[in-house]
mmCIF file of C-alpha atoms in Angstrom:
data_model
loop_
_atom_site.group_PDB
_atom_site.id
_atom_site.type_symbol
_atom_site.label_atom_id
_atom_site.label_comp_id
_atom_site.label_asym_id
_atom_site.label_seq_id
_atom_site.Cartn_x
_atom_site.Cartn_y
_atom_site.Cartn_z
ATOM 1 C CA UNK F 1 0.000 0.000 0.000
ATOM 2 C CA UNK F 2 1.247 3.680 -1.145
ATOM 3 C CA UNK F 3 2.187 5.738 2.026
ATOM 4 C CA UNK F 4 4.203 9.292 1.827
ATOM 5 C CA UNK F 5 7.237 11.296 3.407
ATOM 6 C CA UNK F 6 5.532 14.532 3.245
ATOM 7 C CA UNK F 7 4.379 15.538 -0.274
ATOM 8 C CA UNK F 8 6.222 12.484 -1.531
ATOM 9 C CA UNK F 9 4.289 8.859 -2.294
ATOM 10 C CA UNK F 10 6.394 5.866 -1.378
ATOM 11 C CA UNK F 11 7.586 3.579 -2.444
ATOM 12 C CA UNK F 12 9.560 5.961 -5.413
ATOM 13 C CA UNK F 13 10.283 3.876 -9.262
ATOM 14 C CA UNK F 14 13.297 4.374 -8.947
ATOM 15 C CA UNK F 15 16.806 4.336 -6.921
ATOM 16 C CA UNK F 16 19.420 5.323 -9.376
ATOM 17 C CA UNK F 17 22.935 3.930 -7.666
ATOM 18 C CA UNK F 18 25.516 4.960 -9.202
ATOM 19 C CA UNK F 19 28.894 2.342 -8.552
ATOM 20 C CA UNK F 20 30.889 4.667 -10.292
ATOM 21 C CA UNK F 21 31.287 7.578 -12.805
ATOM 22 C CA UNK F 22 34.408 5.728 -14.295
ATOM 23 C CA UNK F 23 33.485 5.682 -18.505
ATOM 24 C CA UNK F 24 35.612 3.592 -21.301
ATOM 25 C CA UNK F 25 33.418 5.482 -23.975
ATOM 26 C CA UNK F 26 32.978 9.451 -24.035
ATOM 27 C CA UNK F 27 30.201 9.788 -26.194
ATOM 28 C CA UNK F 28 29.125 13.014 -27.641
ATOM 29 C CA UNK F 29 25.568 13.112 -26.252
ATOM 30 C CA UNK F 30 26.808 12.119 -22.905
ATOM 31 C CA UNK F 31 28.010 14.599 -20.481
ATOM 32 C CA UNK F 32 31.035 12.567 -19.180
ATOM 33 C CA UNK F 33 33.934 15.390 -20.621
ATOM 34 C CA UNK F 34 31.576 18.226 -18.583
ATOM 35 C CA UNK F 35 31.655 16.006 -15.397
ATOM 36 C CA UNK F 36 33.901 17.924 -12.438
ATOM 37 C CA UNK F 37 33.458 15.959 -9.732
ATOM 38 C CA UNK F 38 36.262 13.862 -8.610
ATOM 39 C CA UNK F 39 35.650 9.606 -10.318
ATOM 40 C CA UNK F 40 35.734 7.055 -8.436
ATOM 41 C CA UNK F 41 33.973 3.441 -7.303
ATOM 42 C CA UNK F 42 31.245 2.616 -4.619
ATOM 43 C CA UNK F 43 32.874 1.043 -1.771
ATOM 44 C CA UNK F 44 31.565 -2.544 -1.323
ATOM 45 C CA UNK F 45 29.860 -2.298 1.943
ATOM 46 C CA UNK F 46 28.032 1.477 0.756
ATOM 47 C CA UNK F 47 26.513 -0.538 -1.804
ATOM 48 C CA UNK F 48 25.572 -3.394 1.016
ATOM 49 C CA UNK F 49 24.249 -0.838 3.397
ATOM 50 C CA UNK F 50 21.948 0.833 0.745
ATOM 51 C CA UNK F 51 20.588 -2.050 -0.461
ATOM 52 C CA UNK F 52 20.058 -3.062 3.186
ATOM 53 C CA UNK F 53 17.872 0.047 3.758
ATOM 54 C CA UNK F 54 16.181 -0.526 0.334
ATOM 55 C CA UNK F 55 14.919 -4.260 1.337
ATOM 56 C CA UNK F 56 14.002 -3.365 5.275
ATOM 57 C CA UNK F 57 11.932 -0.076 4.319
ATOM 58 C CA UNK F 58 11.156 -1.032 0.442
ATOM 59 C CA UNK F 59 11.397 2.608 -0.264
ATOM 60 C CA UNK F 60 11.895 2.294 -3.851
ATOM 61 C CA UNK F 61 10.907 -0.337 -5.977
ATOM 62 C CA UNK F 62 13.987 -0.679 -8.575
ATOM 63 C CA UNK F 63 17.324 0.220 -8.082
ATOM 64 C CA UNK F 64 19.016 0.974 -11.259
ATOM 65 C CA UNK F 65 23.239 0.590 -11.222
ATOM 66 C CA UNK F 66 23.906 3.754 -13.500
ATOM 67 C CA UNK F 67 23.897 8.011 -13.070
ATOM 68 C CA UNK F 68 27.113 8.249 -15.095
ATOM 69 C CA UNK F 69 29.733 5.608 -15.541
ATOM 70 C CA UNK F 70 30.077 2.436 -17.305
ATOM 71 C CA UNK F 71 28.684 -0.180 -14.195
ATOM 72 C CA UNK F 72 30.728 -2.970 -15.928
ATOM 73 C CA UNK F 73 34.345 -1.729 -14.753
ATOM 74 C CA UNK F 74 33.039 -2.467 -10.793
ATOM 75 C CA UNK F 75 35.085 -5.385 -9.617
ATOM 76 C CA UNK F 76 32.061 -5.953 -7.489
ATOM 77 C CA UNK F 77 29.029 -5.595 -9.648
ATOM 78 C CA UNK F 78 28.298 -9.071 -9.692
ATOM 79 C CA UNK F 79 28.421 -9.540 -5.706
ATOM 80 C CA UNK F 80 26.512 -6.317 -5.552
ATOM 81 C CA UNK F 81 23.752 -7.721 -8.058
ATOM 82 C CA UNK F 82 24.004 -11.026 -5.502
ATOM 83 C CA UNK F 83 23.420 -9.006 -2.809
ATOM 84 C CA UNK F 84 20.467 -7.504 -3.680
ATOM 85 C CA UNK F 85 18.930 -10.762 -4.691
ATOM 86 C CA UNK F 86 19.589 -11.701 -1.236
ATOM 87 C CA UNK F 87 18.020 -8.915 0.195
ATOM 88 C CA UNK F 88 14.963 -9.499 -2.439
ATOM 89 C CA UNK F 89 15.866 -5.875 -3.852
ATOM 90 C CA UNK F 90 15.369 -5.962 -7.871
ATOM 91 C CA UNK F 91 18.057 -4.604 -9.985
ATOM 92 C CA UNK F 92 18.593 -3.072 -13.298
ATOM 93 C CA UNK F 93 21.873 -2.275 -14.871
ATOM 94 C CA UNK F 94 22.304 0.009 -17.886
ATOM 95 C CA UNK F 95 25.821 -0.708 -19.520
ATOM 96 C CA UNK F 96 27.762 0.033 -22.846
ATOM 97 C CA UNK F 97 28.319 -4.055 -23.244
ATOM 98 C CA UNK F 98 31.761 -2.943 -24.579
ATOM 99 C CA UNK F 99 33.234 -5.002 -20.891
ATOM 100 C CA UNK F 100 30.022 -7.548 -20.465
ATOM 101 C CA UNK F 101 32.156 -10.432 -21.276
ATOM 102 C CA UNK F 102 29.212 -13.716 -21.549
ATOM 103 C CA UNK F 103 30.467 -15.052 -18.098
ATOM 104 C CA UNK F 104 29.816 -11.693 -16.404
ATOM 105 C CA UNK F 105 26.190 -11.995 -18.058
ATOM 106 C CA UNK F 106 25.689 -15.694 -17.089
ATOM 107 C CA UNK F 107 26.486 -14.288 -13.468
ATOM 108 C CA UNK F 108 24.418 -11.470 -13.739
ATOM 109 C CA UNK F 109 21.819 -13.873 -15.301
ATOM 110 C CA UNK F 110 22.061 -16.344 -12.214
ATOM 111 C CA UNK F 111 22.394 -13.514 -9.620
ATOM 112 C CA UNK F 112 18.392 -12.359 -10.672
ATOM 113 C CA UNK F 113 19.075 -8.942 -12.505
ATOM 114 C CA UNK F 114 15.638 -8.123 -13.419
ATOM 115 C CA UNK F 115 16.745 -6.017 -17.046
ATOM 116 C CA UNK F 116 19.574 -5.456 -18.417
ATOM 117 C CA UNK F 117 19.720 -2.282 -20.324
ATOM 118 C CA UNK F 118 22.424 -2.246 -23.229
ATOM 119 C CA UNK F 119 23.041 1.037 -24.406
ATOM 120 C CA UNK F 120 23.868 0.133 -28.267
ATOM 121 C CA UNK F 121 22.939 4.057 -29.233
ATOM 122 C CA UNK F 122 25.046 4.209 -32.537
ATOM 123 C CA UNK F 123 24.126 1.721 -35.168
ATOM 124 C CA UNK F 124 26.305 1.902 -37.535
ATOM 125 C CA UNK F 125 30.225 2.730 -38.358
ATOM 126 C CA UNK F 126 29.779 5.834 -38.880
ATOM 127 C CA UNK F 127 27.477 7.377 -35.814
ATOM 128 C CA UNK F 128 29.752 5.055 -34.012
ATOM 129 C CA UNK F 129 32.128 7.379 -34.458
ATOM 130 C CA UNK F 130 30.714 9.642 -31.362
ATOM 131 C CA UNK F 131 31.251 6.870 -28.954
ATOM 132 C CA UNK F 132 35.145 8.134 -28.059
ATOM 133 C CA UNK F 133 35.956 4.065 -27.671
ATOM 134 C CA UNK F 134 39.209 4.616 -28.314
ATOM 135 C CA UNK F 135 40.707 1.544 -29.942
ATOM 136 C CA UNK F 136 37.790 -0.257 -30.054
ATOM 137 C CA UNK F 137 36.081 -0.456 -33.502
ATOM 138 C CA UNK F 138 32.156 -0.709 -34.557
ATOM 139 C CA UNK F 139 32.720 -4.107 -36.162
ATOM 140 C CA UNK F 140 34.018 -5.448 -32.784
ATOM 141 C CA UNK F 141 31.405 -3.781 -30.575
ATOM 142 C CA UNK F 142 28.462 -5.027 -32.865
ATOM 143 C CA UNK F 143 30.135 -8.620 -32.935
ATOM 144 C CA UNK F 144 30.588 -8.250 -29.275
ATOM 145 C CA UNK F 145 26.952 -7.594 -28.640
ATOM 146 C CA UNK F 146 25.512 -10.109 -31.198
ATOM 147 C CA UNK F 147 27.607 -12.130 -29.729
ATOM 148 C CA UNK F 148 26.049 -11.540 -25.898
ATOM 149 C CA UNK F 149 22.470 -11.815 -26.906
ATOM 150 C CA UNK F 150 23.283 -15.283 -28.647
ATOM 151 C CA UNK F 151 24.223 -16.490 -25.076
ATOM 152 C CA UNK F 152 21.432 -15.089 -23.489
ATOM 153 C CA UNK F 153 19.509 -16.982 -25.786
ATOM 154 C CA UNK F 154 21.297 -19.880 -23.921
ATOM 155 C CA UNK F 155 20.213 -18.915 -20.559
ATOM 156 C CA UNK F 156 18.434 -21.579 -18.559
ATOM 157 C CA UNK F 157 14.502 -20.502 -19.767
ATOM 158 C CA UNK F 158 13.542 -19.895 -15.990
ATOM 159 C CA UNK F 159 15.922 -16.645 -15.863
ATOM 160 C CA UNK F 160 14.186 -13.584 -14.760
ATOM 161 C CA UNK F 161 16.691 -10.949 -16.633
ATOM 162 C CA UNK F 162 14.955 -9.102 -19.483
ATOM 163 C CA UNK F 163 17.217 -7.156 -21.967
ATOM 164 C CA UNK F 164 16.561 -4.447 -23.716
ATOM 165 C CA UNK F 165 19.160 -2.862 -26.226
ATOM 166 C CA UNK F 166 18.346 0.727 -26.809
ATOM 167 C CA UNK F 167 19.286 3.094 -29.949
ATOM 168 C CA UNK F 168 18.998 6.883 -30.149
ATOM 169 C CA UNK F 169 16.981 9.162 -32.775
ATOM 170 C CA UNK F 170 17.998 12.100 -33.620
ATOM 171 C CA UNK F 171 15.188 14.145 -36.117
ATOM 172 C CA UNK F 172 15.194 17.443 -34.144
ATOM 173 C CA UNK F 173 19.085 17.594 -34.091
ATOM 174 C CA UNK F 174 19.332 21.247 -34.948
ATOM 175 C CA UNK F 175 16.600 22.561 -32.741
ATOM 176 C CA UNK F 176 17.151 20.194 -29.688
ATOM 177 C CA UNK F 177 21.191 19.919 -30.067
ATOM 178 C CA UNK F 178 21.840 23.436 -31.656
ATOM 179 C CA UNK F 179 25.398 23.488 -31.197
ATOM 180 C CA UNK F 180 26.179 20.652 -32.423
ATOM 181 C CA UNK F 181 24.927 20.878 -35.831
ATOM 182 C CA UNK F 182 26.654 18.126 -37.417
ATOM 183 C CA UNK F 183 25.498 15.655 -34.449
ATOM 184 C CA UNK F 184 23.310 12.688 -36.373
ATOM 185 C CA UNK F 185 22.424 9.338 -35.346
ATOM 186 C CA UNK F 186 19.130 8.595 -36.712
ATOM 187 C CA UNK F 187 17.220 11.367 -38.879
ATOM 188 C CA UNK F 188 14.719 9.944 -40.692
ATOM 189 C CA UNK F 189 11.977 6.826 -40.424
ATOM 190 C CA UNK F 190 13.107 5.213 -43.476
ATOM 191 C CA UNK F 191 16.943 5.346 -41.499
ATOM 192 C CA UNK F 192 14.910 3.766 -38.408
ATOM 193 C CA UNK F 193 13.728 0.912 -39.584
ATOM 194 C CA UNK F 194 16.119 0.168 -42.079
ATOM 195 C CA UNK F 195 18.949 0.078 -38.820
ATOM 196 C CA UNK F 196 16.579 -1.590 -36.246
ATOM 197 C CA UNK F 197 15.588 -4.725 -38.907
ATOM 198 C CA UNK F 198 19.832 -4.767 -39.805
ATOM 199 C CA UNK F 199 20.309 -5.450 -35.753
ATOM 200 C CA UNK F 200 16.798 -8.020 -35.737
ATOM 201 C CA UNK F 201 18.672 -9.976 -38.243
ATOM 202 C CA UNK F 202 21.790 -10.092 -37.286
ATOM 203 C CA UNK F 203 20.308 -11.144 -34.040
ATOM 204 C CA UNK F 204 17.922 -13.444 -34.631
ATOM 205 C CA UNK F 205 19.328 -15.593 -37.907
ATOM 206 C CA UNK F 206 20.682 -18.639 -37.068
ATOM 207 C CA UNK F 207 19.053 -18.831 -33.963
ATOM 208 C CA UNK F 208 15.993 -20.926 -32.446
ATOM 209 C CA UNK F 209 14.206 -17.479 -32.520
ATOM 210 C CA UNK F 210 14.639 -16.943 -36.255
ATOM 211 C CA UNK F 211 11.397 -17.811 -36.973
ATOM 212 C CA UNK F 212 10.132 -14.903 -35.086
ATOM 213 C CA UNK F 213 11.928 -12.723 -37.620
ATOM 214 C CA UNK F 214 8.918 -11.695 -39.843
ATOM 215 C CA UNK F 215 6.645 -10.855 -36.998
ATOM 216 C CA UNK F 216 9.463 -8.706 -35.408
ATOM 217 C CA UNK F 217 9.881 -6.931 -38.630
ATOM 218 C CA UNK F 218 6.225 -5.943 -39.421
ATOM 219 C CA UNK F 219 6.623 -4.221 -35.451
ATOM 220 C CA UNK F 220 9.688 -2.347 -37.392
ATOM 221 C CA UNK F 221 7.664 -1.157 -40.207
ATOM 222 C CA UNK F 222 5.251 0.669 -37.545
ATOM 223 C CA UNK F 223 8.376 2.403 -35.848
ATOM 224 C CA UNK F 224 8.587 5.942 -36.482
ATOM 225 C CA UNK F 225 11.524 8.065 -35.307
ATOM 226 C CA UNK F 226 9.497 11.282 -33.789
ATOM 227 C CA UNK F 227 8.419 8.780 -31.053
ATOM 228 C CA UNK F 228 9.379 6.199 -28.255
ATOM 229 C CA UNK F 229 9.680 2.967 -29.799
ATOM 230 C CA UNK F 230 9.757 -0.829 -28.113
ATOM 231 C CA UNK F 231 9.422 -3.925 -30.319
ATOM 232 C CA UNK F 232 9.675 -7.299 -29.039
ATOM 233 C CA UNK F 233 12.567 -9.209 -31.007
ATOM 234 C CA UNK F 234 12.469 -12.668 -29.146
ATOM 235 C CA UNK F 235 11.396 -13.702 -25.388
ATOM 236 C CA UNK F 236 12.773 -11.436 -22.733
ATOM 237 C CA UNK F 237 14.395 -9.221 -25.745
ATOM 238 C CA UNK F 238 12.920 -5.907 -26.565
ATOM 239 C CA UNK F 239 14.386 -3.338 -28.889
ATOM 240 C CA UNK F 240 13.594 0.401 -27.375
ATOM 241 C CA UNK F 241 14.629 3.905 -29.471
ATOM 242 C CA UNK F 242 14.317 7.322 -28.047
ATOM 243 C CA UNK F 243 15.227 10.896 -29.368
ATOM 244 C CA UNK F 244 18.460 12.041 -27.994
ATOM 245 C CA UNK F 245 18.412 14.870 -25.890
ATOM 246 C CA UNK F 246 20.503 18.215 -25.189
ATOM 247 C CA UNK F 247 22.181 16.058 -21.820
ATOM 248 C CA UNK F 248 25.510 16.707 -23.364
ATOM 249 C CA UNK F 249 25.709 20.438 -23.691
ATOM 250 C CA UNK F 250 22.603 22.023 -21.830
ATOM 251 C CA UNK F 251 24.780 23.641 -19.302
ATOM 252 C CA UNK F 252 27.463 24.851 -21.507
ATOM 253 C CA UNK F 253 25.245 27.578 -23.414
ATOM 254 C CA UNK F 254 23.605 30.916 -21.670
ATOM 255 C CA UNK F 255 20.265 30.161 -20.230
ATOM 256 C CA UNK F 256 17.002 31.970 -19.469
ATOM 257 C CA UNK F 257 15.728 29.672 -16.087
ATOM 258 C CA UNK F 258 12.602 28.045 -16.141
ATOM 259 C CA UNK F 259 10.333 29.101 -13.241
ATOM 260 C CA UNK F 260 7.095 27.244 -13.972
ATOM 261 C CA UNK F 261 7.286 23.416 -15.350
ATOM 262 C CA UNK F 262 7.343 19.676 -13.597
ATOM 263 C CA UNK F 263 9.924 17.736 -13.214
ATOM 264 C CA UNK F 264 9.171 13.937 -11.847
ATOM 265 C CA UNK F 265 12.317 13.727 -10.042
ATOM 266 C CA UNK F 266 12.094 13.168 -6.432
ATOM 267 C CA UNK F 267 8.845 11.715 -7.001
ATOM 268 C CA UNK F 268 9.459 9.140 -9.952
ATOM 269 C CA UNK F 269 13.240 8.797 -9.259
ATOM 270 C CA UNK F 270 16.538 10.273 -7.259
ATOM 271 C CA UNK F 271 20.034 9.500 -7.196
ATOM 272 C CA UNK F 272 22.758 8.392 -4.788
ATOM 273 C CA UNK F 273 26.319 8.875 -6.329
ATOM 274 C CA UNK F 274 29.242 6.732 -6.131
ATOM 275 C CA UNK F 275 30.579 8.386 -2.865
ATOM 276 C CA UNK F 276 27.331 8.843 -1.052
ATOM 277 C CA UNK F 277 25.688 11.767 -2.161
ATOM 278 C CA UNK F 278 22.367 11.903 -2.709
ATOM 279 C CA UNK F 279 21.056 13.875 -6.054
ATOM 280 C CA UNK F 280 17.595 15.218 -6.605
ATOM 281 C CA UNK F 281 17.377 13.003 -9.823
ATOM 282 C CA UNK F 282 18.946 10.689 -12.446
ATOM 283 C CA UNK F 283 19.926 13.552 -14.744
ATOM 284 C CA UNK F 284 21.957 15.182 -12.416
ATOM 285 C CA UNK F 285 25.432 14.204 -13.955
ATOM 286 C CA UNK F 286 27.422 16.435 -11.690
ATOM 287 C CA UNK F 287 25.857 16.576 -7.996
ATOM 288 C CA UNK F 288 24.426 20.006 -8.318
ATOM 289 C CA UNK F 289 21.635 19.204 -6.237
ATOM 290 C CA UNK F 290 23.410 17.276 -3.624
ATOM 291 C CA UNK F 291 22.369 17.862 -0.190
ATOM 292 C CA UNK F 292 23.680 15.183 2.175
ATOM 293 C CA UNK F 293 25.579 11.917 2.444
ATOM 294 C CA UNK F 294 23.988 8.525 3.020
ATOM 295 C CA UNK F 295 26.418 7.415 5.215
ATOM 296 C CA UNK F 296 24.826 10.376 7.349
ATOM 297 C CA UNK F 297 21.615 10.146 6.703
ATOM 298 C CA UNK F 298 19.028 7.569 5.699
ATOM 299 C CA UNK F 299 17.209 7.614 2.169
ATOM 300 C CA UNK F 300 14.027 8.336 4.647
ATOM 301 C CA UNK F 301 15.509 11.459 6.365
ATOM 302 C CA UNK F 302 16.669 12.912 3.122
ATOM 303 C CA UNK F 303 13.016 12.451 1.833
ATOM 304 C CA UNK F 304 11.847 14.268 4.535
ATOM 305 C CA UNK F 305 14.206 17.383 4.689
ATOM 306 C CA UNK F 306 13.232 20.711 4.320
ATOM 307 C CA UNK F 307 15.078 21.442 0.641
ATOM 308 C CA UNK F 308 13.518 18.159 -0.724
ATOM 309 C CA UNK F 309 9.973 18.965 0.590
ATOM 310 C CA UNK F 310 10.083 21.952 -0.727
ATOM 311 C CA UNK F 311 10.928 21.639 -4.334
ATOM 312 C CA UNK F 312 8.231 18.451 -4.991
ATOM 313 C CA UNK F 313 5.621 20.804 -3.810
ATOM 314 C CA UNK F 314 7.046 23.251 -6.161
ATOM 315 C CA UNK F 315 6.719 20.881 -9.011
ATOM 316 C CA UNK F 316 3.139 19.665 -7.737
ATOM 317 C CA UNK F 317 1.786 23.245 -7.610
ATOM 318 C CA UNK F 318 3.989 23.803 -11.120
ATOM 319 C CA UNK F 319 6.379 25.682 -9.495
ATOM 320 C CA UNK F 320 10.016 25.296 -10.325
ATOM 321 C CA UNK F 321 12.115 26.340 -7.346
ATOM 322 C CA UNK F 322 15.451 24.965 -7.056
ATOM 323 C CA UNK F 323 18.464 27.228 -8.846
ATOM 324 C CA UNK F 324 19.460 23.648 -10.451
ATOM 325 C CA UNK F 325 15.780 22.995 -11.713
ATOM 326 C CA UNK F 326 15.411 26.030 -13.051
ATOM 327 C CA UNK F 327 18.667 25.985 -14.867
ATOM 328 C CA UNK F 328 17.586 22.410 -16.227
ATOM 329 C CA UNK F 329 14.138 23.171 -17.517
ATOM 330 C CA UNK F 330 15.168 26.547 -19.050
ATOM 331 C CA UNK F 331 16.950 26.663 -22.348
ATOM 332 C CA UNK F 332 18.698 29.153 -24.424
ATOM 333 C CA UNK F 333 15.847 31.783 -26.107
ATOM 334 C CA UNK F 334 12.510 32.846 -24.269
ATOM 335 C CA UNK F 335 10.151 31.003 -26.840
ATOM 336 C CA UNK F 336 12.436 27.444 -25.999
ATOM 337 C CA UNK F 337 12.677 27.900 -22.889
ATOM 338 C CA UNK F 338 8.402 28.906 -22.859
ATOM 339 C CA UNK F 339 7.988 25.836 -24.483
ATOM 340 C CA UNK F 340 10.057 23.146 -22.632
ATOM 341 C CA UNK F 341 8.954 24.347 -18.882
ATOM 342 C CA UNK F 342 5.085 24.445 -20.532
ATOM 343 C CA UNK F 343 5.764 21.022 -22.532
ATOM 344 C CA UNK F 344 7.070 19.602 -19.376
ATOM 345 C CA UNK F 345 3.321 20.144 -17.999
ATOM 346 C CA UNK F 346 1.894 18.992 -21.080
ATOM 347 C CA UNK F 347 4.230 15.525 -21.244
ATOM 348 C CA UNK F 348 4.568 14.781 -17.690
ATOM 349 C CA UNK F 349 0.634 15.607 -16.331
ATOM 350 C CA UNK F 350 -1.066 14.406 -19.794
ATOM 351 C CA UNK F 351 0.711 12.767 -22.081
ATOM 352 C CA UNK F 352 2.450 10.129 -20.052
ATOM 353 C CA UNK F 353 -0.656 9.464 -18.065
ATOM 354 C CA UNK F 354 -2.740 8.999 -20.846
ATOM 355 C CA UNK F 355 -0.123 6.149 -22.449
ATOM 356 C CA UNK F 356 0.537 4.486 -19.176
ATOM 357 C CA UNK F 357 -3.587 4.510 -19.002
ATOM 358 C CA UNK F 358 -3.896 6.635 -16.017
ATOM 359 C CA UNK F 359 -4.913 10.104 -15.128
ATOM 360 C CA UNK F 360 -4.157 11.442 -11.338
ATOM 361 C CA UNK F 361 -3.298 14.735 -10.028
#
């Protein structure tokens, strides 16, 4: 049953736990090279003693191992995922797959990981390009990941990991990325579909799934790149495309702040970074918002404090009140920045609830 900490409803989606803000790729879109906080790894028993507090309060019902970072280079991810399972915490992990090697998935397989997000992005050879993976080349990384979904095919069929490999769109590149007006992944429909069936063969052929081929294709045909996509490739295996965002290089550029808008963060999801510090959301690349330390605090008490209160009722009454949030939701000109902290309304209040098939104030 749904309880609250002041204005917020508990359990919260999702517990974003970052393990570290380490990176072997530094991709264009991502804000990794704009990061100024010191990198580093989450101590072994942090992780323990957060999960700890996640399974004796249930709090939050995911906890997702990724703010920035590649989760992968942890030498403990796969005693962390463990853990959880043995605290009955579920746990999603959002990698590159560039250091999954098909033992670490098996593990991560047998150790319960509920989904496995693998953040394919760049299709081809030439958007690949953006991915800064040094000597790494596209041929290798799409062999690499071909190669890890054949052996999750393999899995023993009672597994409970779902994957999901994700790709970006990019058709409003010069209005939603304007200084970067050279930055394309996926323009155009025709481009969409065209990549996504490429990766459902070379996934699916040769396999005991192959025969699901034509029915994943005709989902293809209906994908559209000015939209969220997900199309089911083979059991437990979704495709899911997105429009890439301004993440990279929103801060960089002048910006007139937002002061109306909603922002689910705090209420849908928050952060706790590698070293302890909470975050007001998963977006929050650089601990602007950080307030206190878990190892001084409890997820509960930081909930309940005064600077946390206070900007979820902002958002509830459509107020945007923290300097961070209104830096976040403003954006470069008066008519974008109009727009985004009135779309945010619009997306967040209406549209969303009307997809996920529920209206609420």
């Amino acid at each position: 049953m749904n309880s609250h900490i002041g204005v917020i409803r508990v359990p919260i989606q999702r517990l974003h736990l970052e393990i570290t803000n380490i990176c072997n790729f530094c991709c264009d879109f991502c804000p990794n090279a704009n990061m100024t906080r010191p990198k580093g790894m989450m101590p072994l028993d942090l992780a323990k003693s957060i999960l700890d507090e996640v399974s004796r309060t249930r709090i939050v019902n995911l906890v997702l191992f990724h703010v920035m970072g590649e989760p992968t280079l942890h030498p403990h991810l796969v005693e962390m995922a463990e853990y959880a399972r043995s605290r009955n915490v579920d746990v999603c992990l959002t990698t590159n797959a560039s250091r999954l090697s098909e033992d670490m998935l098996a593990a991560l397989c047998r150790a319960g990981v509920k989904h496995i997000i693998i953040s394919l992005q760049t299709p081809d050879d030439q958007s690949f390009a953006m991915r800064g993976a040094n000597d790494l080349s596209f041929d290798e990384y799409a062999r690499r990941i071909t190669s890890l979904v054949h052996c999750f095919f393999m899995q023993p069929s009672k597994t409970e990991t779902a994957i999901s490999i994700d790709f970006l769109t990019s058709p409003l590149r010069r209005l939603v990325v304007p200084l970067m007006e050279e930055f394309s992944i996926i323009d155009t429909t025709r481009k969409l579909r065209q990549h996504l069936a490429t990766w459902a063969r070379r996934m699916l052929e040769g396999t005991a799934f192959e025969r699901g081929l034509p029915e994943t294709l005709r989902q293809i045909r209906r994908a559209t790149v000015f939209r969220e996509n997900r199309i089911a490739v083979a059991p437990r295996l979704t495709f899911h495309t997105r429009i890439v965002g301004d993440w990279a290089n929103h801060f960089q550029r002048p910006i007139l702040q937002a002061r109306v808008g909603y922002c689910p963060g705090l209420q849908e999801n928050f952060g706790i970074l590698w070293n302890g510090d909470f975050v007001f959301c998963c977006t929050d690349f650089d601990g602007r918002t950080s307030t206190a330390n878990f190892r001084e605090m409890s997820i509960a008490d930081y909930l309940s404090t005064d600077i946390v209160q206070q900007t979820v009722a902002g958002f509830r009454s459509f107020q945007v009140r923290h300097p961070h949030c209104r830096l976040c939701m403003g954006d470069s000109s008066l008519l974008k920045s109009l727009g985004k902290q009135l779309g945010s309304i619009l997306y967040f209040k209406l549209l969303k609830n009307i997809k996920s098939g529920k209206l609420r104030a």
